[in-house]
mmCIF file of C-alpha atoms in Angstrom:
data_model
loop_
_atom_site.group_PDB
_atom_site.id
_atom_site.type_symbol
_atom_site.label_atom_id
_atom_site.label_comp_id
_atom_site.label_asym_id
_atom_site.label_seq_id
_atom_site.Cartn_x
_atom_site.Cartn_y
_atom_site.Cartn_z
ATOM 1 C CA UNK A 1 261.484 -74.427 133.126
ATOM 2 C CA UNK A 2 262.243 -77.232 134.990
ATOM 3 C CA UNK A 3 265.602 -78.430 136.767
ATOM 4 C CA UNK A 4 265.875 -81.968 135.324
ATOM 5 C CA UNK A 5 269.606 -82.631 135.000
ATOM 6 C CA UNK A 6 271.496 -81.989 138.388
ATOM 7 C CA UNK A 7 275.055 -83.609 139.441
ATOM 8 C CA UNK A 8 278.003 -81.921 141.381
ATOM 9 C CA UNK A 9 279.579 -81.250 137.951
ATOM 10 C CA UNK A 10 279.143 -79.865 134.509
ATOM 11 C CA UNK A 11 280.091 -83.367 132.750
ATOM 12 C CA UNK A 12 277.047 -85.053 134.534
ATOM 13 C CA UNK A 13 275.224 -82.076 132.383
ATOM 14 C CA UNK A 14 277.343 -82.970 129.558
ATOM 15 C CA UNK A 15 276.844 -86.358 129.255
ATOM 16 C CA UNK A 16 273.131 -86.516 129.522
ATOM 17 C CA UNK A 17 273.241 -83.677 127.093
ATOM 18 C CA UNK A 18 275.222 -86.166 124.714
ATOM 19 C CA UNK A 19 273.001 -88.731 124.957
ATOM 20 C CA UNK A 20 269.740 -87.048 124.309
ATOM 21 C CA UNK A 21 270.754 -84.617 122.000
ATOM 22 C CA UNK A 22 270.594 -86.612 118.026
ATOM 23 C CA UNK A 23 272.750 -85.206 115.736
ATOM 24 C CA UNK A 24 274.295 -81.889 116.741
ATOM 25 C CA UNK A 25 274.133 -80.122 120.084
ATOM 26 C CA UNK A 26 274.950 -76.077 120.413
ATOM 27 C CA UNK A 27 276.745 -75.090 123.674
ATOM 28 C CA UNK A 28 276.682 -71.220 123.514
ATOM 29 C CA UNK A 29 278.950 -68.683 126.242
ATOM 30 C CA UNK A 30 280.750 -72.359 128.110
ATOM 31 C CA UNK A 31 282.777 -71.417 130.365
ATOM 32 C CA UNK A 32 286.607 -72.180 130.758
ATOM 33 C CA UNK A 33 285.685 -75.168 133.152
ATOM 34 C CA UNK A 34 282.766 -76.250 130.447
ATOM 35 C CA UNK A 35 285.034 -76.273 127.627
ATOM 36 C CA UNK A 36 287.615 -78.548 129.423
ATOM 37 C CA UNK A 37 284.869 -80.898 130.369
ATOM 38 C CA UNK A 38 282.787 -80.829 126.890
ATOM 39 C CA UNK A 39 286.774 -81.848 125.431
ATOM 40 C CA UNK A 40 287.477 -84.501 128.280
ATOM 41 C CA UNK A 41 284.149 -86.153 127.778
ATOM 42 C CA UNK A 42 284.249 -86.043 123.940
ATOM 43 C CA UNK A 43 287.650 -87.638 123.896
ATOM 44 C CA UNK A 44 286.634 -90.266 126.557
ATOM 45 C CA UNK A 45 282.664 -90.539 125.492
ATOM 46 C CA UNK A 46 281.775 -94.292 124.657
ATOM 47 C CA UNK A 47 278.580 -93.858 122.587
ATOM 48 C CA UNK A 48 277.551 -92.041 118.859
ATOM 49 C CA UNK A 49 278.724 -88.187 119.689
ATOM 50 C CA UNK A 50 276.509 -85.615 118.716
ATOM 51 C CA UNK A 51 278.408 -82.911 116.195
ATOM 52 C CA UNK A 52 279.006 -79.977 119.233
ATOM 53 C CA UNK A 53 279.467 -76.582 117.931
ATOM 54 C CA UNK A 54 280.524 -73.980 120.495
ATOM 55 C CA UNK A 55 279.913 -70.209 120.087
ATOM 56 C CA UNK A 56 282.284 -68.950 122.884
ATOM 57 C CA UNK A 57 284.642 -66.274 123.805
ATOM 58 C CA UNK A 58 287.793 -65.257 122.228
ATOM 59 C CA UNK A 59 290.118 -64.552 124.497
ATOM 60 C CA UNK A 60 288.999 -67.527 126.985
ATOM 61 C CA UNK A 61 288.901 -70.113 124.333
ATOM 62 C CA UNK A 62 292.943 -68.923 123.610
ATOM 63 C CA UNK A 63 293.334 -69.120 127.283
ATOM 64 C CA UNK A 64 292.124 -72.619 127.341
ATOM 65 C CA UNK A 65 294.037 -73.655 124.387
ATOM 66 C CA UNK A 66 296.883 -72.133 125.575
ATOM 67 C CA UNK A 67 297.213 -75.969 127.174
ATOM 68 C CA UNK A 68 298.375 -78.504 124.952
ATOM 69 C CA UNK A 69 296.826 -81.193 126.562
ATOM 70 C CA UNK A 70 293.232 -79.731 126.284
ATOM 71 C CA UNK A 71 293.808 -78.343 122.640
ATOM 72 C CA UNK A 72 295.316 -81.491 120.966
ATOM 73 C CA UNK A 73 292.813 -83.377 122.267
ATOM 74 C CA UNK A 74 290.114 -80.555 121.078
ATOM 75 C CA UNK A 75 291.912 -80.658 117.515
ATOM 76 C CA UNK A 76 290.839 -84.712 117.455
ATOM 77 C CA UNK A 77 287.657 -83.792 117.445
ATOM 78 C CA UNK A 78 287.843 -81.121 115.482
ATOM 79 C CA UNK A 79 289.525 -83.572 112.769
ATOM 80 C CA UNK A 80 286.820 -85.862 113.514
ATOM 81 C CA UNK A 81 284.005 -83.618 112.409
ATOM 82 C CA UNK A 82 282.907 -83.948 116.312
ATOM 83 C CA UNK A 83 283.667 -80.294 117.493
ATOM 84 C CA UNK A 84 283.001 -76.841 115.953
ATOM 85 C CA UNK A 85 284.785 -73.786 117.671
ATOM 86 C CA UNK A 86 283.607 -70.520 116.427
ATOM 87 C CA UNK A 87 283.946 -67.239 118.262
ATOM 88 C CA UNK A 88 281.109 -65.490 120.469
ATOM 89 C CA UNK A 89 280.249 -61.666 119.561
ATOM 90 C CA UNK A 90 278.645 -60.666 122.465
ATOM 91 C CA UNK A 91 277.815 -62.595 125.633
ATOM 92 C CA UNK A 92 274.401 -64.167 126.351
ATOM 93 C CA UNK A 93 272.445 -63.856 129.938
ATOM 94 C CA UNK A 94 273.508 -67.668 130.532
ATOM 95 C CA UNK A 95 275.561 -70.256 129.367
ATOM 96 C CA UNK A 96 273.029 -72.645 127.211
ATOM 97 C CA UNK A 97 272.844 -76.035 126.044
ATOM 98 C CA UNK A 98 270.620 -75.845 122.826
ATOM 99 C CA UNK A 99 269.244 -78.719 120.425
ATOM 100 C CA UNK A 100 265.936 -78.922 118.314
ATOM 101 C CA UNK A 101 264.083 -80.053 121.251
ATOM 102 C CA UNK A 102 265.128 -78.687 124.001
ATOM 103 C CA UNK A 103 266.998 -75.874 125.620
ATOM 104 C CA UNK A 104 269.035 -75.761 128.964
ATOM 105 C CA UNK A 105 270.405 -73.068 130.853
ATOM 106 C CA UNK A 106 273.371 -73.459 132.626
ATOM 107 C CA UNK A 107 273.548 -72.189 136.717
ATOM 108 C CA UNK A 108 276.268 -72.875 139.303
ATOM 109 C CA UNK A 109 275.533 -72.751 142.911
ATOM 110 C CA UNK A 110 279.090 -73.699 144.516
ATOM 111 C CA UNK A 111 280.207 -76.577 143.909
ATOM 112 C CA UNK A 112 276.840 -77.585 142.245
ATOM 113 C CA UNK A 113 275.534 -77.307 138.581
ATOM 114 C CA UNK A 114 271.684 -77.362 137.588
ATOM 115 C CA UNK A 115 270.890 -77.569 134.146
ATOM 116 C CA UNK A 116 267.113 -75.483 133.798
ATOM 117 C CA UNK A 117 265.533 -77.266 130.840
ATOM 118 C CA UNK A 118 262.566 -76.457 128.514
ATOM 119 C CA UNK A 119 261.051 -78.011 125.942
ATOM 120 C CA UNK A 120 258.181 -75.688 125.157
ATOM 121 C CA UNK A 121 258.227 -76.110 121.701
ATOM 122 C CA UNK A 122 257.819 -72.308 120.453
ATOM 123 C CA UNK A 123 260.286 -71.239 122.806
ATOM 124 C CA UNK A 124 262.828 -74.090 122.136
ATOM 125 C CA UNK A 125 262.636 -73.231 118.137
ATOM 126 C CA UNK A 126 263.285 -69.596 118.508
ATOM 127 C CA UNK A 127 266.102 -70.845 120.672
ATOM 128 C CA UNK A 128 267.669 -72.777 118.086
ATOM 129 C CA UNK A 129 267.139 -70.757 114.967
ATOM 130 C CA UNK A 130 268.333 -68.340 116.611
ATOM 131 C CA UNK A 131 271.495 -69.255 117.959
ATOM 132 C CA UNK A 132 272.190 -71.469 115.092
ATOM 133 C CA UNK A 133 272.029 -68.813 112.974
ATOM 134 C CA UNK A 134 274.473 -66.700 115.042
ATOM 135 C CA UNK A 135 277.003 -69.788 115.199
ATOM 136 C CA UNK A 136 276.617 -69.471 110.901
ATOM 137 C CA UNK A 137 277.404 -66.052 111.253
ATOM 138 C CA UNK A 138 280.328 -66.265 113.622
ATOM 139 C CA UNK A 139 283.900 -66.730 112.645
ATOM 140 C CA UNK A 140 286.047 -70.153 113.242
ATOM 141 C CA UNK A 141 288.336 -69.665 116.243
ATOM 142 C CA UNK A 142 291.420 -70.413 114.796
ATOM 143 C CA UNK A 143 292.791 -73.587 116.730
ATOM 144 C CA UNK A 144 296.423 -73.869 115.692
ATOM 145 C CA UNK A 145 297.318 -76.939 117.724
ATOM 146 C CA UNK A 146 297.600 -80.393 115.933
ATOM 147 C CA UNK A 147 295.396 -83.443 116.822
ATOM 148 C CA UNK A 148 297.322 -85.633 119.652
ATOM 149 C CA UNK A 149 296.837 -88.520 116.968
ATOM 150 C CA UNK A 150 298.779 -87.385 114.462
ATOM 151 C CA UNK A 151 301.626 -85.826 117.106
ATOM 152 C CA UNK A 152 301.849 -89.950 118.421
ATOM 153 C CA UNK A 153 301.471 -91.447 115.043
ATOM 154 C CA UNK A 154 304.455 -88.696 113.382
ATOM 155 C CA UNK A 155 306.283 -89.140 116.358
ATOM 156 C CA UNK A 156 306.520 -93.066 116.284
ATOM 157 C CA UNK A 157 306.909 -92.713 112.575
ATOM 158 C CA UNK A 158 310.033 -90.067 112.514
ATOM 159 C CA UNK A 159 312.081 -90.156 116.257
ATOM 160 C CA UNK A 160 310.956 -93.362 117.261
ATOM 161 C CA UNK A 161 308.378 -95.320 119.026
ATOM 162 C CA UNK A 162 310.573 -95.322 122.316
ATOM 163 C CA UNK A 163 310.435 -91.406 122.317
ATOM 164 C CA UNK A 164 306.480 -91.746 121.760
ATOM 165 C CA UNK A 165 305.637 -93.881 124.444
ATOM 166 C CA UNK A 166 307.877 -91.371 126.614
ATOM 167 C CA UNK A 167 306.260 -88.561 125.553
ATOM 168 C CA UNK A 168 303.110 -90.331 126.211
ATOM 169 C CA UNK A 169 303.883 -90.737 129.479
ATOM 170 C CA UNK A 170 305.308 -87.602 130.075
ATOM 171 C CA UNK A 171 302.254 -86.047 129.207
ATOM 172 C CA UNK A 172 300.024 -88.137 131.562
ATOM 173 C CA UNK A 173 301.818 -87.057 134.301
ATOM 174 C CA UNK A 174 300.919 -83.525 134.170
ATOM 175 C CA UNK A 175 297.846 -81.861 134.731
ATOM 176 C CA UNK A 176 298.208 -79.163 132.253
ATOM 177 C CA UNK A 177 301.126 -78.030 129.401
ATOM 178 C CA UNK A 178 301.178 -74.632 129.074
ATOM 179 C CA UNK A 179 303.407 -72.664 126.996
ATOM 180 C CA UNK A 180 303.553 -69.672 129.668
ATOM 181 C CA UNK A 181 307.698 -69.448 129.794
ATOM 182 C CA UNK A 182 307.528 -71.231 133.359
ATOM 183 C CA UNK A 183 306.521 -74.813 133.057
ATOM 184 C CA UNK A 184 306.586 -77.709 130.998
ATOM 185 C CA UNK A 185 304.994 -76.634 127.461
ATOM 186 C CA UNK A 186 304.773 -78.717 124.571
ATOM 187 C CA UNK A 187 308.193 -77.906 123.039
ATOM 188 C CA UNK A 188 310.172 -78.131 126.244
ATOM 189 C CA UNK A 189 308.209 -81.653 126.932
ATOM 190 C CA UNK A 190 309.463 -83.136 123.074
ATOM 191 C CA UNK A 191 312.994 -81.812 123.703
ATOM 192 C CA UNK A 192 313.364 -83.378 127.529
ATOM 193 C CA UNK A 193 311.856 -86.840 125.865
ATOM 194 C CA UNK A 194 314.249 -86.355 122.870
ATOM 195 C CA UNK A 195 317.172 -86.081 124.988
ATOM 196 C CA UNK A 196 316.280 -88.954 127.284
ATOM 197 C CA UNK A 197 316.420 -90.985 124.142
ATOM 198 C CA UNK A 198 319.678 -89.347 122.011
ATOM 199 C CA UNK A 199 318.104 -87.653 119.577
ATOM 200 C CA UNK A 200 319.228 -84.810 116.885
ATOM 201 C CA UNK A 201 318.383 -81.413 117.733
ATOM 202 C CA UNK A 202 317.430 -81.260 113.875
ATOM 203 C CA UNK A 203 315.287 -84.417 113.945
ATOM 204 C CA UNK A 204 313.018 -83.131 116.719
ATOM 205 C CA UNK A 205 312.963 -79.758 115.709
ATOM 206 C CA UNK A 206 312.268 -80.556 112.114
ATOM 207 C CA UNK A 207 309.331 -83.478 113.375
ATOM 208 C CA UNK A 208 308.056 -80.617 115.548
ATOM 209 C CA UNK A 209 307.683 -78.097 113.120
ATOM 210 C CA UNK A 210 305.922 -80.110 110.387
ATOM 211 C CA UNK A 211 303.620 -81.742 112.367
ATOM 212 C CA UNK A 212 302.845 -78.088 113.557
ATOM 213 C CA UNK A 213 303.762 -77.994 117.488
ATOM 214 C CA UNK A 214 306.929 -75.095 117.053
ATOM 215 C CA UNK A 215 309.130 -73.627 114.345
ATOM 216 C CA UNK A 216 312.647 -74.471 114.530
ATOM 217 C CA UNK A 217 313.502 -71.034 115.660
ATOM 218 C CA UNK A 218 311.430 -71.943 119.015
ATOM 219 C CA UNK A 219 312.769 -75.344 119.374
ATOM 220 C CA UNK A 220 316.338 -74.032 119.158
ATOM 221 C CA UNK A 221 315.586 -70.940 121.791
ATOM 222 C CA UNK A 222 313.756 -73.490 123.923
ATOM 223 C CA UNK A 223 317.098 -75.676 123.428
ATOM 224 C CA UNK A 224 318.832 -72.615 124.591
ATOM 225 C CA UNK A 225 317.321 -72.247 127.755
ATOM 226 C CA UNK A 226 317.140 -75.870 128.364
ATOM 227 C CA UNK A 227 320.737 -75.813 128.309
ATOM 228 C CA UNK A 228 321.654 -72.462 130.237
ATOM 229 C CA UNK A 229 319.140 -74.196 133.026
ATOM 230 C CA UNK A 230 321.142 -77.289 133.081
ATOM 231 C CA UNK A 231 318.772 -79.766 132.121
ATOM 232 C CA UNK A 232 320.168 -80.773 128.859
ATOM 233 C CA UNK A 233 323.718 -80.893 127.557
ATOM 234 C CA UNK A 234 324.177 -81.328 123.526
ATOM 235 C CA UNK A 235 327.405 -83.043 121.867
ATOM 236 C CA UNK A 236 328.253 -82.442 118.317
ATOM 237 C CA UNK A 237 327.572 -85.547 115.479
ATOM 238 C CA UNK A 238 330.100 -84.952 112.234
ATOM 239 C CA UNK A 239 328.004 -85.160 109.047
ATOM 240 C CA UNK A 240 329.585 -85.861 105.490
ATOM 241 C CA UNK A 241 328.762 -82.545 104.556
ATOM 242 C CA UNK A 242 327.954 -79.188 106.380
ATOM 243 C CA UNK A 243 328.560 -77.956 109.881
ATOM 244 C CA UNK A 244 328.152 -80.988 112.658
ATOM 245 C CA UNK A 245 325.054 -81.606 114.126
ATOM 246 C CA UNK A 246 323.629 -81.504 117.937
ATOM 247 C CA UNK A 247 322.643 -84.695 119.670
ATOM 248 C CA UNK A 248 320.647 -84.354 122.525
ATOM 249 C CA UNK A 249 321.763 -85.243 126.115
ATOM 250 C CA UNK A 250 319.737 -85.279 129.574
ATOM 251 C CA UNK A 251 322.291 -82.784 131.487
ATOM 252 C CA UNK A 252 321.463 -83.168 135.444
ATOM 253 C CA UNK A 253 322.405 -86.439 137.207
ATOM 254 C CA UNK A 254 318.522 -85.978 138.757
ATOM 255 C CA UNK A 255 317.424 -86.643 135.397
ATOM 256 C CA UNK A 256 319.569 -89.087 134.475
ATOM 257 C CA UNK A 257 318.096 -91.728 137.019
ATOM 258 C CA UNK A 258 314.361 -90.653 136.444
ATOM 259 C CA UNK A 259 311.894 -92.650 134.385
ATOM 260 C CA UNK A 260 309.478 -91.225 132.213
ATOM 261 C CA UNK A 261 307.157 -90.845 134.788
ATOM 262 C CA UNK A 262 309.425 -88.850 137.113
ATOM 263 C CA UNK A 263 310.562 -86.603 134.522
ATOM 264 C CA UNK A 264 308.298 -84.470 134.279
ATOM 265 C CA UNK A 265 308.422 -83.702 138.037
ATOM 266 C CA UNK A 266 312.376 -83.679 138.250
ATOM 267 C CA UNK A 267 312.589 -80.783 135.544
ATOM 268 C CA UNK A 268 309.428 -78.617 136.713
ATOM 269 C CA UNK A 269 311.138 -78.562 140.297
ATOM 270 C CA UNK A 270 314.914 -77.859 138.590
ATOM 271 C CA UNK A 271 312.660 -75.121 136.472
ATOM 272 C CA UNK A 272 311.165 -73.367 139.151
ATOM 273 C CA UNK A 273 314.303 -73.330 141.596
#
């Protein structure tokens, strides 16, 4: 073994692993951190990706996809044909990097990562036939997010390309967007940018539910609680037929003079207090 790929962190293992690695690299046990960074780099990676298929944990992988940000941008490459998520039955001794011709084990020391590579032929096949054939046998984690993509393009497409661009910058001004009942999740981020732009609760709520972010049961509950919290207000829109509909309002004068960029920030802090 030999420690040929060092850096301060896992992407600098990551993206030499990319770039060596042909056709299709297996990253087997990643941890939490890895499978952010394998995500980050794939969206952001500038040269021919390698197909990555990762044999990981259950229960973290739902943990990491509990954040919108990483898991729409993980269902990209997924709907690229770039990314392969399948669940891990049993954990391995390290975390490993495997391709046909050559196999790296993963080690942290601090704040520093070593990647321990091989390429002893007989070793690095058993590696691979091995592992590949436990990533055959292994079942699909079941990623339920939608690709960012198609969230922008739908968005544009059926609120409006104002309430994209906000959303868009709502979302780059957080580091994560978790559905966890405290901060800013997904469906709580489409109704604040829906309301900053006057739109129907039944237009977002029916976007958001067939693009596949929230029923309309959650959107309304979210609504709710949006409302009881003070940060959005709803007046009622007569229709020709049927009970009147809700349109959207920003409810907090603090909200009213923030930009998309301070939004974000305005109605985590009116959240938390």
């Amino acid at each position: 073994m030999s420690s040929n790929l060092l850096g301060e962190e896992i992407e600098d293992i990551l993206r030499e692993s990319f770039e060596d690695a042909g056709d299709e690299l297996l990253f087997v046990d990643p941890s939490a951190a890895a499978v952010e960074a394998l995500i980050e780099l794939g969206i952001e990676f500038e040269g021919d990706l390698p197909t990555v298929k990762v044999l990981a944990d259950e229960r973290m992988l739902k943990d990491v996809m509990d954040d919108f940000l990483v898991a729409s941008n993980a269902a990209d490459l997924v709907e690229a044909g770039s990314l392969e998520l399948r669940n891990l039955d049993a954990e391995t001794d390290n975390a490993l990097l495997v391709t046909e011709d050559r196999t790296v084990a993963i080690v942290t020391a601090g704040d520093a990562v070593a990647g321990l590579a091989t390429d002893d032929e007989e070793f690095v096949a058993l590696a691979h036939e091995n592992y590949s054939d436990r990533f055959d046998a292994a079942d699909t984690y079941n990623l339920r997010t939608p690709a960012i993509s198609r969230v922008r393009e739908t968005m544009a497409d059926d609120i409006g390309e104002q309430s994209r661009d906000d959303f868009d910058t709502v979302l780059s001004s957080l580091e994560t967007a978790r559905g966890d009942g405290d901060g800013l999740d997904e469906v709580t981020i489409s109704l604040l940018v829906a309301a900053k732009n006057d739109v129907l609760l039944y237009d977002i709520s029916k976007w958001g539910e067939d693009v596949g972010i929230a029923s309309k049961a959650t959107f309304s509950r979210t609504k709710t609680r949006l409302e009881e919290l003070g940060l959005i207000d709803t007046e009622k829109v007569p229709i020709d037929v049927g009970r009147p509909r809700l349109r959207l309002k920003l409810g907090d004068e603090r909200l009213h003079g923030a930009d998309a960029e301070e939004l974000a920030s305005v109605a985590q802090s009116m959240i938390a207090s």
